[in-house]
PDB file of C-alpha atoms in Angstrom:
ATOM      1  CA  MET A 384      17.951 -19.363  51.481  1.00 56.00           C
ATOM      2  CA  LYS A 385      19.025 -19.168  47.547  1.00 64.00           C
ATOM      3  CA  LEU A 386      16.192 -21.006  46.806  1.00 65.00           C
ATOM      4  CA  ASN A 387      13.598 -18.511  48.471  1.00 66.00           C
ATOM      5  CA  ALA A 388      15.535 -15.592  46.843  1.00 59.00           C
ATOM      6  CA  LEU A 389      15.015 -17.339  43.522  1.00 59.00           C
ATOM      7  CA  PHE A 390      11.085 -17.803  44.035  1.00 62.00           C
ATOM      8  CA  ILE A 391      10.781 -13.994  45.229  1.00 62.00           C
ATOM      9  CA  SER A 392      12.831 -12.598  42.189  1.00 60.00           C
ATOM     10  CA  ALA A 393      10.801 -14.914  39.996  1.00 64.00           C
ATOM     11  CA  THR A 394       7.582 -13.948  41.447  1.00 64.00           C
ATOM     12  CA  LEU A 395       8.519 -10.259  41.049  1.00 56.00           C
ATOM     13  CA  ALA A 396      10.088 -10.604  37.402  1.00 58.00           C
ATOM     14  CA  ALA A 397       6.744 -12.369  36.406  1.00 61.00           C
ATOM     15  CA  ALA A 398       4.516  -9.695  38.139  1.00 60.00           C
ATOM     16  CA  SER A 399       6.256  -6.942  36.149  1.00 52.00           C
ATOM     17  CA  MET A 400       5.424  -8.974  33.124  1.00 54.00           C
ATOM     18  CA  LEU A 401       1.831  -8.907  33.997  1.00 54.00           C
ATOM     19  CA  THR A 402       1.829  -5.168  34.224  1.00 52.00           C
ATOM     20  CA  ALA A 403       3.991  -4.141  31.499  1.00 43.00           C
ATOM     21  CA  ASN A 404       2.286  -6.838  28.776  1.00 48.00           C
ATOM     22  CA  ALA A 405      -1.157  -5.462  29.467  1.00 49.00           C
ATOM     23  CA  HIS A 406      -2.307  -6.749  25.921  1.00 47.00           C
ATOM     24  CA  ALA A 407      -1.647 -10.581  26.422  1.00 52.00           C
ATOM     25  CA  ASP A 408      -4.395 -12.682  25.833  1.00 57.00           C
ATOM     26  CA  ASN A 409      -6.662 -13.697  28.761  1.00 84.00           C
ATOM     27  CA  SER A 410      -5.544 -17.288  28.550  1.00 88.00           C
ATOM     28  CA  THR A 411      -2.046 -16.177  28.928  1.00 88.00           C
ATOM     29  CA  ARG A 412      -2.866 -14.228  32.324  1.00 89.00           C
ATOM     30  CA  VAL A 413      -4.856 -17.110  33.681  1.00 91.00           C
ATOM     31  CA  ALA A 414      -1.886 -19.398  33.027  1.00 92.00           C
ATOM     32  CA  LEU A 415       0.605 -17.159  34.441  1.00 91.00           C
ATOM     33  CA  THR A 416      -1.299 -16.207  37.717  1.00 91.00           C
ATOM     34  CA  SER A 417      -2.275 -19.733  38.206  1.00 93.00           C
ATOM     35  CA  ALA A 418       1.492 -20.878  37.795  1.00 93.00           C
ATOM     36  CA  LEU A 419       2.724 -18.314  40.386  1.00 92.00           C
ATOM     37  CA  GLY A 420      -0.161 -19.253  42.723  1.00 92.00           C
ATOM     38  CA  SER A 421       0.613 -22.797  42.496  1.00 93.00           C
ATOM     39  CA  VAL A 422       4.623 -22.264  43.194  1.00 92.00           C
ATOM     40  CA  ALA A 423       3.897 -20.006  46.231  1.00 92.00           C
ATOM     41  CA  GLY A 424       1.344 -22.580  47.619  1.00 92.00           C
ATOM     42  CA  THR A 425       3.554 -25.260  46.955  1.00 92.00           C
ATOM     43  CA  ALA A 426       6.399 -23.522  48.908  1.00 91.00           C
ATOM     44  CA  VAL A 427       4.157 -22.377  51.592  1.00 91.00           C
ATOM     45  CA  GLY A 428       2.564 -25.666  51.950  1.00 91.00           C
ATOM     46  CA  LYS A 429       5.908 -27.721  52.164  1.00 90.00           C
ATOM     47  CA  GLN A 430       7.209 -25.559  54.785  1.00 90.00           C
ATOM     48  CA  MET A 431       3.822 -26.071  56.871  1.00 90.00           C
ATOM     49  CA  GLY A 432       3.181 -29.904  56.208  1.00 88.00           C
ATOM     50  CA  GLY A 433       5.875 -31.587  54.259  1.00 89.00           C
ATOM     51  CA  ASN A 434       4.859 -33.291  50.895  1.00 90.00           C
ATOM     52  CA  THR A 435       1.176 -33.703  51.816  1.00 92.00           C
ATOM     53  CA  GLY A 436       0.953 -29.699  52.593  1.00 93.00           C
ATOM     54  CA  ALA A 437       2.627 -28.993  49.353  1.00 92.00           C
ATOM     55  CA  MET A 438       0.203 -31.104  47.279  1.00 93.00           C
ATOM     56  CA  ILE A 439      -2.595 -29.202  49.182  1.00 94.00           C
ATOM     57  CA  GLY A 440      -0.890 -25.757  48.942  1.00 93.00           C
ATOM     58  CA  SER A 441      -0.252 -26.493  44.993  1.00 94.00           C
ATOM     59  CA  ALA A 442      -4.006 -26.721  44.603  1.00 95.00           C
ATOM     60  CA  VAL A 443      -4.898 -24.251  46.562  1.00 94.00           C
ATOM     61  CA  GLY A 444      -2.571 -21.750  44.847  1.00 93.00           C
ATOM     62  CA  GLY A 445      -3.335 -22.891  41.486  1.00 93.00           C
ATOM     63  CA  ALA A 446      -6.835 -22.673  41.808  1.00 94.00           C
ATOM     64  CA  GLY A 447      -6.723 -19.329  43.741  1.00 92.00           C
ATOM     65  CA  GLY A 448      -4.364 -17.898  40.732  1.00 91.00           C
ATOM     66  CA  ALA A 449      -6.756 -19.026  38.234  1.00 92.00           C
ATOM     67  CA  ALA A 450      -9.806 -17.632  39.814  1.00 91.00           C
ATOM     68  CA  VAL A 451      -8.348 -14.242  40.185  1.00 89.00           C
ATOM     69  CA  SER A 452      -7.235 -13.651  36.689  1.00 88.00           C
ATOM     70  CA  SER A 453     -10.265 -15.243  34.949  1.00 88.00           C
ATOM     71  CA  ASN A 454     -13.566 -13.696  34.203  1.00 87.00           C
ATOM     72  CA  ARG A 455     -16.953 -14.247  35.965  1.00 87.00           C
ATOM     73  CA  ARG A 456     -18.109 -16.759  33.570  1.00 88.00           C
ATOM     74  CA  ASP A 457     -15.166 -19.105  33.418  1.00 88.00           C
ATOM     75  CA  ARG A 458     -13.551 -18.580  36.999  1.00 90.00           C
ATOM     76  CA  THR A 459     -14.985 -22.081  38.536  1.00 92.00           C
ATOM     77  CA  GLY A 460     -13.809 -23.951  35.422  1.00 93.00           C
ATOM     78  CA  ALA A 461     -10.207 -22.437  35.345  1.00 93.00           C
ATOM     79  CA  ALA A 462      -9.850 -22.926  39.246  1.00 94.00           C
ATOM     80  CA  ILE A 463     -10.798 -26.492  38.835  1.00 95.00           C
ATOM     81  CA  GLY A 464      -8.335 -27.008  36.366  1.00 95.00           C
ATOM     82  CA  GLY A 465      -5.923 -24.901  38.154  1.00 94.00           C
ATOM     83  CA  GLY A 466      -5.837 -27.010  41.004  1.00 95.00           C
ATOM     84  CA  LEU A 467      -5.930 -30.411  39.578  1.00 95.00           C
ATOM     85  CA  GLY A 468      -2.967 -29.707  37.326  1.00 95.00           C
ATOM     86  CA  GLY A 469      -1.189 -28.173  40.360  1.00 94.00           C
ATOM     87  CA  VAL A 470      -1.304 -31.318  42.458  1.00 95.00           C
ATOM     88  CA  GLY A 471      -0.893 -33.414  39.398  1.00 95.00           C
ATOM     89  CA  GLY A 472       2.106 -31.594  38.182  1.00 94.00           C
ATOM     90  CA  TYR A 473       3.741 -31.383  41.622  1.00 94.00           C
ATOM     91  CA  THR A 474       3.535 -35.232  42.233  1.00 94.00           C
ATOM     92  CA  VAL A 475       5.122 -36.219  38.629  1.00 94.00           C
ATOM     93  CA  GLY A 476       7.876 -33.375  38.964  1.00 93.00           C
ATOM     94  CA  LYS A 477       8.456 -34.264  42.285  1.00 91.00           C
ATOM     95  CA  ASN A 478       8.731 -38.296  41.371  1.00 93.00           C
ATOM     96  CA  MET A 479      10.973 -37.203  38.393  1.00 92.00           C
ATOM     97  CA  GLY A 480      13.031 -34.278  39.697  1.00 86.00           C
ATOM     98  CA  GLY A 481      12.771 -34.162  43.440  1.00 85.00           C
ATOM     99  CA  SER A 482      12.235 -30.979  45.100  1.00 83.00           C
ATOM    100  CA  ASN A 483      12.976 -28.558  42.025  1.00 88.00           C
ATOM    101  CA  GLY A 484      10.988 -30.674  39.703  1.00 91.00           C
ATOM    102  CA  GLY A 485       7.860 -30.666  42.334  1.00 92.00           C
ATOM    103  CA  TYR A 486       8.119 -26.601  41.938  1.00 92.00           C
ATOM    104  CA  ILE A 487       8.347 -26.831  38.309  1.00 93.00           C
ATOM    105  CA  GLY A 488       5.909 -29.517  37.451  1.00 94.00           C
ATOM    106  CA  SER A 489       3.448 -27.620  39.916  1.00 94.00           C
ATOM    107  CA  ALA A 490       3.823 -24.575  37.740  1.00 94.00           C
ATOM    108  CA  LEU A 491       3.465 -26.305  34.582  1.00 94.00           C
ATOM    109  CA  GLY A 492       0.473 -28.383  35.753  1.00 95.00           C
ATOM    110  CA  ALA A 493      -1.527 -25.487  37.209  1.00 95.00           C
ATOM    111  CA  ALA A 494      -0.910 -23.212  34.110  1.00 95.00           C
ATOM    112  CA  GLY A 495      -1.931 -26.107  31.577  1.00 95.00           C
ATOM    113  CA  GLY A 496      -4.736 -27.060  33.949  1.00 95.00           C
ATOM    114  CA  ALA A 497      -6.233 -23.423  34.178  1.00 94.00           C
ATOM    115  CA  VAL A 498      -6.006 -22.790  30.362  1.00 94.00           C
ATOM    116  CA  LEU A 499      -7.794 -26.131  30.009  1.00 95.00           C
ATOM    117  CA  GLY A 500     -10.364 -25.431  32.578  1.00 94.00           C
ATOM    118  CA  LYS A 501     -11.358 -22.082  31.244  1.00 93.00           C
ATOM    119  CA  LYS A 502     -11.358 -23.405  27.617  1.00 93.00           C
ATOM    120  CA  VAL A 503     -13.982 -26.150  28.479  1.00 93.00           C
ATOM    121  CA  SER A 504     -15.775 -23.575  30.411  1.00 90.00           C
ATOM    122  CA  GLN A 505     -15.924 -21.440  27.110  1.00 89.00           C
ATOM    123  CA  ASP A 506     -16.755 -24.157  25.022  1.00 89.00           C
ATOM    124  CA  ARG A 507     -19.847 -25.437  27.496  1.00 88.00           C
ATOM    125  CA  HIS A 508     -21.302 -21.671  27.199  1.00 82.00           C
ATOM    126  CA  ALA A 509     -21.004 -21.485  23.421  1.00 82.00           C
ATOM    127  CA  ASP A 510     -22.825 -24.761  23.381  1.00 80.00           C
ATOM    128  CA  GLN A 511     -25.616 -23.713  25.531  1.00 79.00           C
ATOM    129  CA  ARG A 512     -26.024 -20.543  23.402  1.00 74.00           C
ATOM    130  CA  LYS A 513     -26.485 -22.543  20.120  1.00 71.00           C
ATOM    131  CA  TYR A 514     -28.940 -24.693  21.935  1.00 66.00           C
ATOM    132  CA  ARG A 515     -30.946 -21.785  23.305  1.00 67.00           C
ATOM    133  CA  LYS A 516     -30.965 -20.559  19.876  1.00 62.00           C
ATOM    134  CA  HIS A 517     -32.339 -23.429  18.139  1.00 59.00           C
ATOM    135  CA  ARG A 518     -35.119 -24.178  20.810  1.00 58.00           C
ATOM    136  CA  ARG A 519     -36.669 -20.510  20.386  1.00 57.00           C
ATOM    137  CA  ARG A 520     -37.648 -21.043  16.973  1.00 56.00           C
TER     138      ARG A 520
END
Protein backbone atom coordinates (compact mmCIF):
# COMPACT_ATOMS: atom_id res chain seq x y z
CA MET A 1 0.00 0.00 0.00
CA LYS A 2 2.87 2.35 0.76
CA LEU A 3 4.27 1.80 -2.72
CA ASN A 4 0.94 2.68 -4.34
CA ALA A 5 0.73 5.87 -2.28
CA LEU A 6 4.26 6.74 -3.37
CA PHE A 7 3.39 6.26 -7.05
CA ILE A 8 0.21 8.30 -6.79
CA SER A 9 2.01 11.15 -5.03
CA ALA A 10 4.82 11.07 -7.62
CA THR A 11 2.27 11.17 -10.43
CA LEU A 12 0.46 14.13 -8.88
CA ALA A 13 3.74 15.96 -8.29
CA ALA A 14 4.86 15.42 -11.87
CA ALA A 15 1.48 16.50 -13.21
CA SER A 16 1.67 19.71 -11.21
CA MET A 17 5.17 20.31 -12.59
CA LEU A 18 3.80 19.94 -16.10
CA THR A 19 1.06 22.49 -15.50
CA ALA A 20 3.26 24.92 -13.58
CA ASN A 21 6.18 24.77 -15.99
CA ALA A 22 4.43 25.75 -19.19
CA HIS A 23 7.64 27.03 -20.77
CA ALA A 24 9.47 23.71 -20.60
CA ASP A 25 11.07 22.42 -23.75
CA ASN A 26 9.00 20.03 -25.79
CA SER A 27 11.56 17.25 -25.23
CA THR A 28 11.13 17.68 -21.48
CA ARG A 29 7.38 17.22 -21.73
CA VAL A 30 7.78 14.16 -23.96
CA ALA A 31 10.27 12.60 -21.54
CA LEU A 32 8.14 13.30 -18.48
CA THR A 33 4.87 12.01 -19.89
CA SER A 34 6.53 8.94 -21.36
CA ALA A 35 8.16 8.13 -18.03
CA LEU A 36 4.91 8.59 -16.13
CA GLY A 37 2.99 6.50 -18.64
CA SER A 38 5.55 3.76 -18.48
CA VAL A 39 5.53 3.59 -14.68
CA ALA A 40 1.74 3.55 -14.60
CA GLY A 41 1.63 0.89 -17.32
CA THR A 42 4.21 -1.19 -15.47
CA ALA A 43 2.24 -1.05 -12.23
CA VAL A 44 -1.05 -1.96 -13.88
CA GLY A 45 0.52 -4.66 -16.03
CA LYS A 46 2.30 -6.21 -13.07
CA GLN A 47 -0.97 -6.47 -11.14
CA MET A 48 -2.73 -8.05 -14.11
CA GLY A 49 -0.09 -10.36 -15.54
CA GLY A 50 3.11 -10.55 -13.50
CA ASN A 51 6.45 -9.78 -15.14
CA THR A 52 5.22 -10.32 -18.68
CA GLY A 53 2.28 -8.03 -18.03
CA ALA A 54 4.64 -5.44 -16.57
CA MET A 55 6.76 -5.52 -19.71
CA ILE A 56 3.73 -5.10 -21.94
CA GLY A 57 2.35 -2.37 -19.70
CA SER A 58 5.61 -0.46 -19.70
CA ALA A 59 5.70 -0.55 -23.50
CA VAL A 60 2.10 0.58 -23.92
CA GLY A 61 2.36 3.23 -21.22
CA GLY A 62 5.65 4.65 -22.50
CA ALA A 63 4.42 4.75 -26.07
CA GLY A 64 1.11 6.31 -25.09
CA GLY A 65 2.71 8.99 -22.95
CA ALA A 66 5.17 9.92 -25.66
CA ALA A 67 2.49 10.01 -28.34
CA VAL A 68 0.20 12.24 -26.30
CA SER A 69 2.81 14.90 -25.65
CA SER A 70 4.64 15.05 -28.99
CA ASN A 71 3.55 16.93 -32.07
CA ARG A 72 1.84 15.30 -35.02
CA ARG A 73 4.94 14.95 -37.21
CA ASP A 74 7.11 13.28 -34.57
CA ARG A 75 4.44 11.25 -32.79
CA THR A 76 5.25 7.85 -34.28
CA GLY A 77 8.99 8.09 -33.68
CA ALA A 78 8.51 9.21 -30.08
CA ALA A 79 5.98 6.45 -29.42
CA ILE A 80 8.24 3.72 -30.80
CA GLY A 81 11.19 5.01 -28.81
CA GLY A 82 9.15 5.32 -25.61
CA GLY A 83 7.76 1.81 -25.94
CA LEU A 84 11.07 0.14 -26.67
CA GLY A 85 12.87 2.16 -24.02
CA GLY A 86 10.26 1.31 -21.41
CA VAL A 87 10.55 -2.43 -21.99
CA GLY A 88 14.34 -2.37 -22.09
CA GLY A 89 14.57 -0.19 -19.01
CA TYR A 90 12.16 -2.39 -17.07
CA THR A 91 14.10 -5.54 -17.94
CA VAL A 92 17.49 -4.10 -17.01
CA GLY A 93 16.18 -2.40 -13.88
CA LYS A 94 14.41 -5.55 -12.66
CA ASN A 95 17.55 -7.62 -13.12
CA MET A 96 19.68 -5.08 -11.28
CA GLY A 97 17.41 -3.80 -8.52
CA GLY A 98 14.35 -6.00 -8.18
CA SER A 99 10.82 -4.69 -8.42
CA ASN A 100 11.60 -1.06 -7.56
CA GLY A 101 14.53 -1.12 -9.94
CA GLY A 102 12.14 -2.26 -12.65
CA TYR A 103 9.94 0.78 -12.09
CA ILE A 104 12.90 3.16 -12.10
CA GLY A 105 14.41 1.53 -15.17
CA SER A 106 11.08 1.64 -16.95
CA ALA A 107 10.75 5.37 -16.32
CA LEU A 108 14.30 6.20 -17.36
CA GLY A 109 14.23 3.96 -20.41
CA ALA A 110 10.91 5.32 -21.66
CA ALA A 111 11.99 8.93 -21.15
CA GLY A 112 15.28 8.46 -22.97
CA GLY A 113 13.78 6.38 -25.75
CA ALA A 114 10.96 8.84 -26.40
CA VAL A 115 13.31 11.81 -26.64
CA LEU A 116 15.68 9.88 -28.87
CA GLY A 117 12.85 8.74 -31.14
CA LYS A 118 11.56 12.30 -31.37
CA LYS A 119 15.00 13.61 -32.28
CA VAL A 120 15.52 10.94 -34.94
CA SER A 121 12.16 11.81 -36.46
CA GLN A 122 13.02 15.52 -36.50
CA ASP A 123 16.38 14.82 -38.15
CA ARG A 124 14.71 12.67 -40.78
CA HIS A 125 12.29 15.48 -41.62
CA ALA A 126 15.16 17.96 -41.88
CA ASP A 127 17.04 15.66 -44.25
CA GLN A 128 13.97 15.24 -46.43
CA ARG A 129 13.54 19.01 -46.63
CA LYS A 130 17.16 19.43 -47.76
CA TYR A 131 16.74 16.77 -50.42
CA ARG A 132 13.56 18.33 -51.77
CA LYS A 133 15.21 21.75 -51.82
CA HIS A 134 18.12 20.56 -53.97
CA ARG A 135 15.90 18.49 -56.18
CA ARG A 136 13.80 21.49 -57.29
CA ARG A 137 16.77 23.34 -58.77
